[in-house]
Short mmCIF file of C-alpha atoms and ligand atoms in Angstrom, two decimals:
data_model
loop_
_atom_site.label_atom_id
_atom_site.label_comp_id
_atom_site.label_asym_id
_atom_site.label_seq_id
_atom_site.Cartn_x
_atom_site.Cartn_y
_atom_site.Cartn_z
CA MET A 1376 -58.85 169.53 -88.86
CA LYS A 1377 -55.19 168.60 -89.20
CA PRO A 1378 -53.05 170.86 -91.45
CA SER A 1379 -52.01 169.29 -94.73
CA THR A 1380 -48.37 168.34 -95.37
CA PHE A 1381 -48.02 171.46 -97.53
CA GLU A 1382 -49.39 173.69 -94.74
CA GLN A 1383 -47.11 172.00 -92.18
CA THR A 1384 -44.07 172.66 -94.38
CA GLN A 1385 -45.12 176.32 -94.70
CA ILE A 1386 -45.52 176.68 -90.91
CA GLN A 1387 -42.11 175.07 -90.37
CA ALA A 1388 -40.52 177.42 -92.91
CA GLN A 1389 -42.10 180.47 -91.24
CA THR A 1390 -40.92 179.32 -87.78
CA PHE A 1391 -37.43 178.74 -89.13
CA GLN A 1392 -37.46 182.22 -90.68
CA ALA A 1393 -38.58 183.78 -87.38
CA ASN A 1394 -35.84 181.94 -85.47
CA THR A 1395 -33.10 182.85 -87.90
CA LYS A 1396 -34.14 186.51 -88.39
CA LYS A 1397 -31.00 188.52 -88.89
CA PRO A 1398 -30.42 190.86 -85.94
CA GLU A 1399 -30.85 194.51 -86.84
CA LEU A 1400 -28.01 197.01 -86.37
CA ASP A 1401 -28.58 199.59 -83.63
CA TRP A 1402 -27.27 202.82 -85.15
CA VAL A 1403 -27.85 204.88 -82.01
CA ASN A 1404 -25.58 202.57 -80.00
CA ILE A 1405 -23.02 202.30 -82.79
CA THR A 1406 -22.86 206.10 -83.18
CA PHE A 1407 -22.57 206.66 -79.42
CA LEU A 1408 -19.90 204.01 -78.84
CA THR A 1409 -17.74 205.06 -81.78
CA SER A 1410 -18.13 208.84 -81.50
CA THR A 1411 -17.55 209.28 -77.74
CA PRO A 1412 -13.80 208.39 -77.90
CA VAL A 1413 -13.35 210.89 -80.76
CA ILE A 1414 -15.35 213.64 -79.01
CA ALA A 1415 -13.48 212.99 -75.74
CA THR A 1416 -10.13 213.40 -77.53
CA ILE A 1417 -11.15 216.62 -79.32
CA LEU A 1418 -12.69 218.25 -76.22
CA SER A 1419 -9.73 217.21 -74.01
CA TYR A 1420 -7.29 218.64 -76.56
CA PHE A 1421 -9.05 222.04 -76.56
CA TYR A 1422 -9.37 222.00 -72.78
CA PHE A 1423 -5.67 221.28 -72.17
CA LYS A 1424 -4.69 223.79 -74.87
CA THR A 1425 -6.68 226.62 -73.31
CA ASN A 1426 -6.40 225.81 -69.59
CA GLY A 1427 -3.35 223.61 -69.11
CA LEU A 1428 -3.51 220.92 -66.44
CA GLN A 1429 -5.80 221.62 -63.47
CA TRP A 1430 -5.61 218.92 -60.81
CA SER A 1431 -9.12 219.71 -59.57
CA GLN A 1432 -10.51 218.60 -62.96
CA ILE A 1433 -8.51 215.36 -62.84
CA VAL A 1434 -9.79 214.64 -59.32
CA LEU A 1435 -13.36 215.35 -60.48
CA ALA A 1436 -12.93 212.89 -63.38
CA VAL A 1437 -11.56 210.19 -61.03
CA ILE A 1438 -14.48 210.71 -58.62
CA PHE A 1439 -16.96 210.36 -61.50
CA TYR A 1440 -15.07 207.31 -62.78
CA PHE A 1441 -15.54 205.54 -59.45
CA ALA A 1442 -19.05 206.86 -58.69
CA THR A 1443 -20.52 205.77 -62.03
CA GLY A 1444 -18.52 202.52 -62.34
CA ILE A 1445 -19.32 201.36 -58.82
CA ALA A 1446 -22.97 202.33 -59.31
CA ILE A 1447 -22.92 199.69 -62.05
CA THR A 1448 -21.03 197.01 -60.11
CA ALA A 1449 -22.53 197.55 -56.63
CA GLY A 1450 -25.93 198.76 -57.83
CA TYR A 1451 -26.92 197.31 -61.21
CA HIS A 1452 -24.88 194.13 -60.73
CA ARG A 1453 -24.64 192.91 -57.14
CA LEU A 1454 -27.75 194.64 -55.70
CA ILE A 1455 -30.34 194.57 -58.50
CA SER A 1456 -29.25 191.67 -60.74
CA HIS A 1457 -28.13 189.24 -58.02
CA LYS A 1458 -29.81 190.58 -54.84
CA ALA A 1459 -26.56 189.83 -52.98
CA TYR A 1460 -27.53 192.33 -50.27
CA LYS A 1461 -30.25 194.83 -49.37
CA ALA A 1462 -29.81 198.59 -49.53
CA ASN A 1463 -31.48 201.66 -48.10
CA PRO A 1464 -33.73 203.20 -50.84
CA LEU A 1465 -31.56 206.33 -50.86
CA VAL A 1466 -28.46 204.25 -51.66
CA LYS A 1467 -30.36 202.39 -54.37
CA PHE A 1468 -31.64 205.70 -55.77
CA LEU A 1469 -28.07 207.09 -55.94
CA PHE A 1470 -26.89 203.89 -57.67
CA LEU A 1471 -29.66 204.30 -60.24
CA LEU A 1472 -28.77 207.98 -60.84
CA PHE A 1473 -25.02 207.41 -61.19
CA GLY A 1474 -25.53 204.07 -62.94
CA ALA A 1475 -27.51 205.86 -65.67
CA ALA A 1476 -24.56 208.27 -66.03
CA ALA A 1477 -22.41 205.29 -67.10
CA PHE A 1478 -24.54 205.09 -70.30
CA GLN A 1479 -25.02 201.32 -70.18
CA ASN A 1480 -28.79 201.41 -70.49
CA SER A 1481 -31.41 201.29 -67.73
CA ALA A 1482 -30.97 198.90 -64.80
CA LEU A 1483 -34.04 196.98 -66.02
CA LYS A 1484 -32.46 196.21 -69.37
CA TRP A 1485 -28.93 195.73 -68.02
CA CYS A 1486 -30.00 193.32 -65.30
CA ALA A 1487 -32.31 191.34 -67.61
CA ASP A 1488 -29.38 190.81 -70.01
CA HIS A 1489 -27.04 189.94 -67.15
CA ARG A 1490 -29.31 187.30 -65.70
CA VAL A 1491 -29.54 185.67 -69.13
CA HIS A 1492 -25.71 185.76 -69.28
CA HIS A 1493 -25.52 183.78 -66.04
CA ARG A 1494 -28.24 181.32 -67.01
CA HIS A 1495 -26.85 180.64 -70.47
CA VAL A 1496 -23.17 181.46 -70.08
CA ASP A 1497 -21.15 180.57 -73.21
CA ASP A 1498 -24.12 179.32 -75.19
CA GLU A 1499 -26.18 180.75 -78.03
CA LYS A 1500 -28.60 182.57 -75.71
CA ASP A 1501 -25.81 184.33 -73.78
CA PRO A 1502 -26.08 187.98 -74.98
CA TYR A 1503 -22.31 188.47 -74.68
CA ASN A 1504 -21.21 184.93 -75.48
CA ILE A 1505 -17.38 184.87 -75.56
CA ASN A 1506 -17.48 181.97 -78.02
CA LYS A 1507 -18.73 184.46 -80.63
CA GLY A 1508 -15.38 186.22 -80.38
CA PHE A 1509 -13.62 188.72 -78.14
CA PHE A 1510 -15.02 191.81 -79.89
CA TRP A 1511 -18.57 190.47 -79.79
CA ALA A 1512 -18.39 189.86 -76.02
CA HIS A 1513 -16.68 193.22 -75.41
CA MET A 1514 -19.00 195.52 -77.35
CA GLY A 1515 -20.09 193.95 -80.66
CA TRP A 1516 -23.30 192.65 -79.10
CA ILE A 1517 -24.36 196.23 -78.26
CA PHE A 1518 -24.18 197.12 -81.97
CA TYR A 1519 -27.33 195.07 -82.57
CA LYS A 1520 -30.90 195.73 -81.60
CA ASP A 1521 -31.95 193.67 -78.67
CA GLN A 1522 -33.91 190.50 -79.21
CA GLN A 1523 -35.76 190.65 -75.90
CA THR A 1524 -36.86 194.22 -75.35
CA GLU A 1525 -40.51 193.26 -74.99
CA THR A 1526 -41.78 193.96 -71.50
CA SER A 1527 -42.95 190.36 -71.19
CA HIS A 1528 -39.32 189.20 -71.22
CA TYR A 1529 -38.21 191.35 -68.31
CA PRO A 1530 -38.01 189.59 -64.92
CA LYS A 1531 -41.12 190.09 -62.79
CA ASP A 1532 -39.29 191.23 -59.66
CA LEU A 1533 -37.71 194.08 -61.65
CA LEU A 1534 -41.01 195.05 -63.30
CA ASN A 1535 -42.49 195.32 -59.79
CA ASP A 1536 -39.62 197.43 -58.50
CA LYS A 1537 -40.85 201.04 -58.45
CA LEU A 1538 -37.40 202.67 -58.35
CA VAL A 1539 -36.04 200.47 -61.14
CA MET A 1540 -39.09 201.22 -63.31
CA TRP A 1541 -38.88 204.95 -62.60
CA GLN A 1542 -35.25 204.93 -63.76
CA HIS A 1543 -36.19 202.89 -66.84
CA ARG A 1544 -38.91 205.36 -67.89
CA ASN A 1545 -36.66 208.40 -67.33
CA TYR A 1546 -33.35 206.83 -68.31
CA LEU A 1547 -32.30 209.22 -71.07
CA TRP A 1548 -32.66 212.52 -69.26
CA ILE A 1549 -31.16 211.10 -66.05
CA ALA A 1550 -28.16 209.80 -68.03
CA VAL A 1551 -27.59 213.15 -69.78
CA ALA A 1552 -28.17 215.23 -66.62
CA MET A 1553 -25.95 213.08 -64.37
CA GLY A 1554 -23.38 212.04 -66.99
CA PHE A 1555 -22.77 215.27 -68.91
CA VAL A 1556 -24.60 218.26 -67.38
CA LEU A 1557 -23.54 217.68 -63.74
CA PRO A 1558 -19.79 217.33 -64.47
CA THR A 1559 -19.97 220.41 -66.75
CA VAL A 1560 -21.58 222.48 -63.97
CA ILE A 1561 -19.10 221.26 -61.31
CA GLY A 1562 -16.28 221.83 -63.81
CA TYR A 1563 -17.50 225.42 -64.28
CA PHE A 1564 -17.22 226.09 -60.53
CA LEU A 1565 -13.74 224.52 -60.55
CA GLY A 1566 -12.64 226.94 -63.26
CA SER A 1567 -13.62 225.32 -66.58
CA ALA A 1568 -16.96 224.00 -67.80
CA LEU A 1569 -15.16 222.54 -70.82
CA GLY A 1570 -12.76 220.67 -68.50
CA GLY A 1571 -15.66 219.11 -66.58
CA LEU A 1572 -17.45 218.06 -69.77
CA ALA A 1573 -14.30 216.75 -71.48
CA LEU A 1574 -12.75 214.79 -68.59
CA ALA A 1575 -15.42 213.88 -65.99
CA GLY A 1576 -18.07 213.77 -68.72
CA VAL A 1577 -17.18 212.26 -72.08
CA ALA A 1578 -13.69 210.79 -71.46
CA ARG A 1579 -14.91 209.22 -68.21
CA VAL A 1580 -17.87 207.59 -70.04
CA VAL A 1581 -15.40 205.99 -72.47
CA PHE A 1582 -13.14 204.70 -69.66
CA VAL A 1583 -16.04 203.33 -67.61
CA HIS A 1584 -17.51 201.71 -70.73
CA HIS A 1585 -14.40 199.74 -71.54
CA CYS A 1586 -13.54 198.86 -67.92
CA THR A 1587 -16.98 197.35 -67.46
CA PHE A 1588 -16.99 195.80 -70.96
CA PHE A 1589 -13.76 194.01 -69.94
CA ILE A 1590 -15.84 191.97 -67.48
CA ASN A 1591 -17.68 190.36 -70.40
CA SER A 1592 -14.61 189.99 -72.62
CA LEU A 1593 -11.22 189.77 -70.83
CA CYS A 1594 -12.71 188.26 -67.64
CA HIS A 1595 -13.82 185.31 -69.78
CA VAL A 1596 -10.34 184.98 -71.33
CA VAL A 1597 -7.57 186.07 -68.93
CA GLY A 1598 -6.85 184.39 -65.59
CA SER A 1599 -7.35 181.16 -63.69
CA ARG A 1600 -10.33 178.92 -62.96
CA PRO A 1601 -10.01 177.88 -59.29
CA TYR A 1602 -13.69 177.03 -58.74
CA THR A 1603 -15.08 175.60 -61.96
CA ASP A 1604 -14.05 174.85 -65.51
CA THR A 1605 -17.60 174.33 -66.70
CA ASN A 1606 -17.64 177.87 -68.09
CA THR A 1607 -15.11 180.38 -69.46
CA ALA A 1608 -15.22 182.87 -66.55
CA ARG A 1609 -11.82 183.52 -64.96
CA ASP A 1610 -10.24 185.05 -61.86
CA SER A 1611 -7.62 187.71 -62.43
CA TYR A 1612 -6.05 190.25 -60.04
CA ILE A 1613 -5.19 192.50 -62.94
CA MET A 1614 -8.73 192.49 -64.27
CA ALA A 1615 -10.07 193.14 -60.76
CA PHE A 1616 -8.02 196.34 -60.71
CA PHE A 1617 -9.63 197.59 -63.92
CA SER A 1618 -13.16 196.46 -63.12
CA TYR A 1619 -13.89 197.76 -59.60
CA GLY A 1620 -13.23 194.27 -58.19
CA GLU A 1621 -15.29 192.27 -60.67
CA GLY A 1622 -12.22 190.44 -62.01
CA TYR A 1623 -12.75 187.48 -59.68
CA HIS A 1624 -15.21 186.33 -62.27
CA ASN A 1625 -14.75 182.57 -61.96
CA TYR A 1626 -15.77 182.82 -58.31
CA HIS A 1627 -18.67 185.09 -59.24
CA HIS A 1628 -20.06 182.71 -61.87
CA TYR A 1629 -19.86 179.83 -59.36
CA PHE A 1630 -21.29 181.77 -56.40
CA PRO A 1631 -23.25 184.67 -57.99
CA SER A 1632 -25.24 185.56 -54.89
CA ASP A 1633 -22.17 186.43 -52.76
CA TYR A 1634 -21.88 190.22 -52.26
CA ARG A 1635 -18.10 189.80 -52.65
CA ASN A 1636 -16.23 188.88 -55.81
CA GLY A 1637 -12.79 189.04 -54.22
CA ILE A 1638 -13.35 186.92 -51.13
CA ARG A 1639 -10.07 187.52 -49.26
CA TRP A 1640 -9.48 190.78 -47.40
CA TYR A 1641 -6.48 191.53 -49.62
CA HIS A 1642 -8.39 190.95 -52.87
CA PHE A 1643 -8.85 194.25 -54.70
CA ASP A 1644 -12.61 194.65 -54.65
CA PRO A 1645 -13.66 198.28 -54.01
CA THR A 1646 -17.28 197.30 -54.72
CA LYS A 1647 -17.20 194.87 -51.79
CA TRP A 1648 -15.48 197.46 -49.57
CA LEU A 1649 -18.19 200.02 -50.35
CA ILE A 1650 -21.05 197.59 -49.64
CA LYS A 1651 -19.39 196.47 -46.37
CA SER A 1652 -18.66 200.08 -45.27
CA LEU A 1653 -22.27 201.11 -45.93
CA SER A 1654 -23.44 198.18 -43.80
CA LEU A 1655 -21.44 199.55 -40.84
CA ILE A 1656 -23.59 202.71 -40.86
CA GLY A 1657 -26.82 200.80 -41.52
CA LEU A 1658 -27.28 201.78 -45.17
CA THR A 1659 -26.93 198.22 -46.47
CA ASN A 1660 -27.82 194.95 -44.78
CA ASP A 1661 -28.34 191.22 -45.26
CA LEU A 1662 -24.98 190.88 -47.04
CA LYS A 1663 -24.90 187.34 -48.47
CA LYS A 1664 -21.69 185.34 -48.03
CA VAL A 1665 -21.09 181.79 -49.22
CA PRO A 1666 -19.93 179.62 -46.26
CA GLU A 1667 -16.15 179.11 -46.28
CA LYS A 1668 -16.68 175.32 -46.27
CA LEU A 1669 -18.41 175.42 -49.67
CA ILE A 1670 -15.73 177.68 -51.13
CA VAL A 1671 -12.91 175.34 -50.02
CA GLN A 1672 -14.91 172.34 -51.26
CA ALA A 1673 -15.21 173.87 -54.74
CA GLN A 1674 -11.47 174.65 -54.80
CA VAL A 1675 -10.52 171.12 -53.70
CA GLN A 1676 -12.85 169.53 -56.26
CA MET A 1677 -11.33 171.67 -58.99
CA LYS A 1678 -7.77 170.75 -57.95
CA GLN A 1679 -8.66 167.04 -57.92
CA LYS A 1680 -10.17 167.37 -61.37
CA LEU A 1681 -6.88 168.76 -62.68
CA VAL A 1682 -4.70 165.94 -61.24
ZN1 ZN B 1056 -19.51 186.53 -67.05
ZN1 ZN B 1057 -23.18 188.56 -62.31
#
């Protein structure tokens, strides 16, 4: 039996309501993202006041800054999201441990969001759509509860990945152990547990957060578009410096499966250098590179379009 006009209107109204459901604020994320800069400042103040400047603590913080940031760019991003190369399980495991310490959610969730970003860049379905404003793309989107947390929405290849799923199930304790406990313990052996927690722990989380958030905000605003102007992603040397080499974002959106973002040897891309170096000792392989001919073709087409 066909539904009556009244019933049809009701169904339409319910569907409309479901589609326009206001996203719910995520207070855990909001509290974490707004309190960590304050806690980092307070702890650092007390550390410097009681211990002065110890270079060993600064070096430890820099090492954690690179280890956790590159675990996101080389691990979460180029290896797991884009499958731009293959890695030895030990390397992947380390990426998942240090990636969790960056406090950007599990690889499963991060990569699912990122693939949607590529598929729907700049449109309504893009989780960090730059057209919704700079702040939204940078971190505003994290302030809201996710719309697609249901397991059915996660990509199948990731759901079948045992290491990725193990990290997803144990994300919280891995993140706390690797992100806060480990730097505190190393800091203790270097002369100050507080120094390790303040600098390599909390302050480092804040720095890594914003450097990687820049990829979704500034990398869609600042720079040039040598390969395509069909989306907002841009190439910028300056952004590459602050984002472990991910600033060549116009190239990356056009050729997402390339293990490089900075394609020239002089392009600042420490993520690419790490992946390439690991391949020399057999820890990574099958590094995908877009043929030079296609790259030049895209550049020429773009130039002609601008004439
Ligand atoms: Zn992007
Ligand atoms: Zn990507």
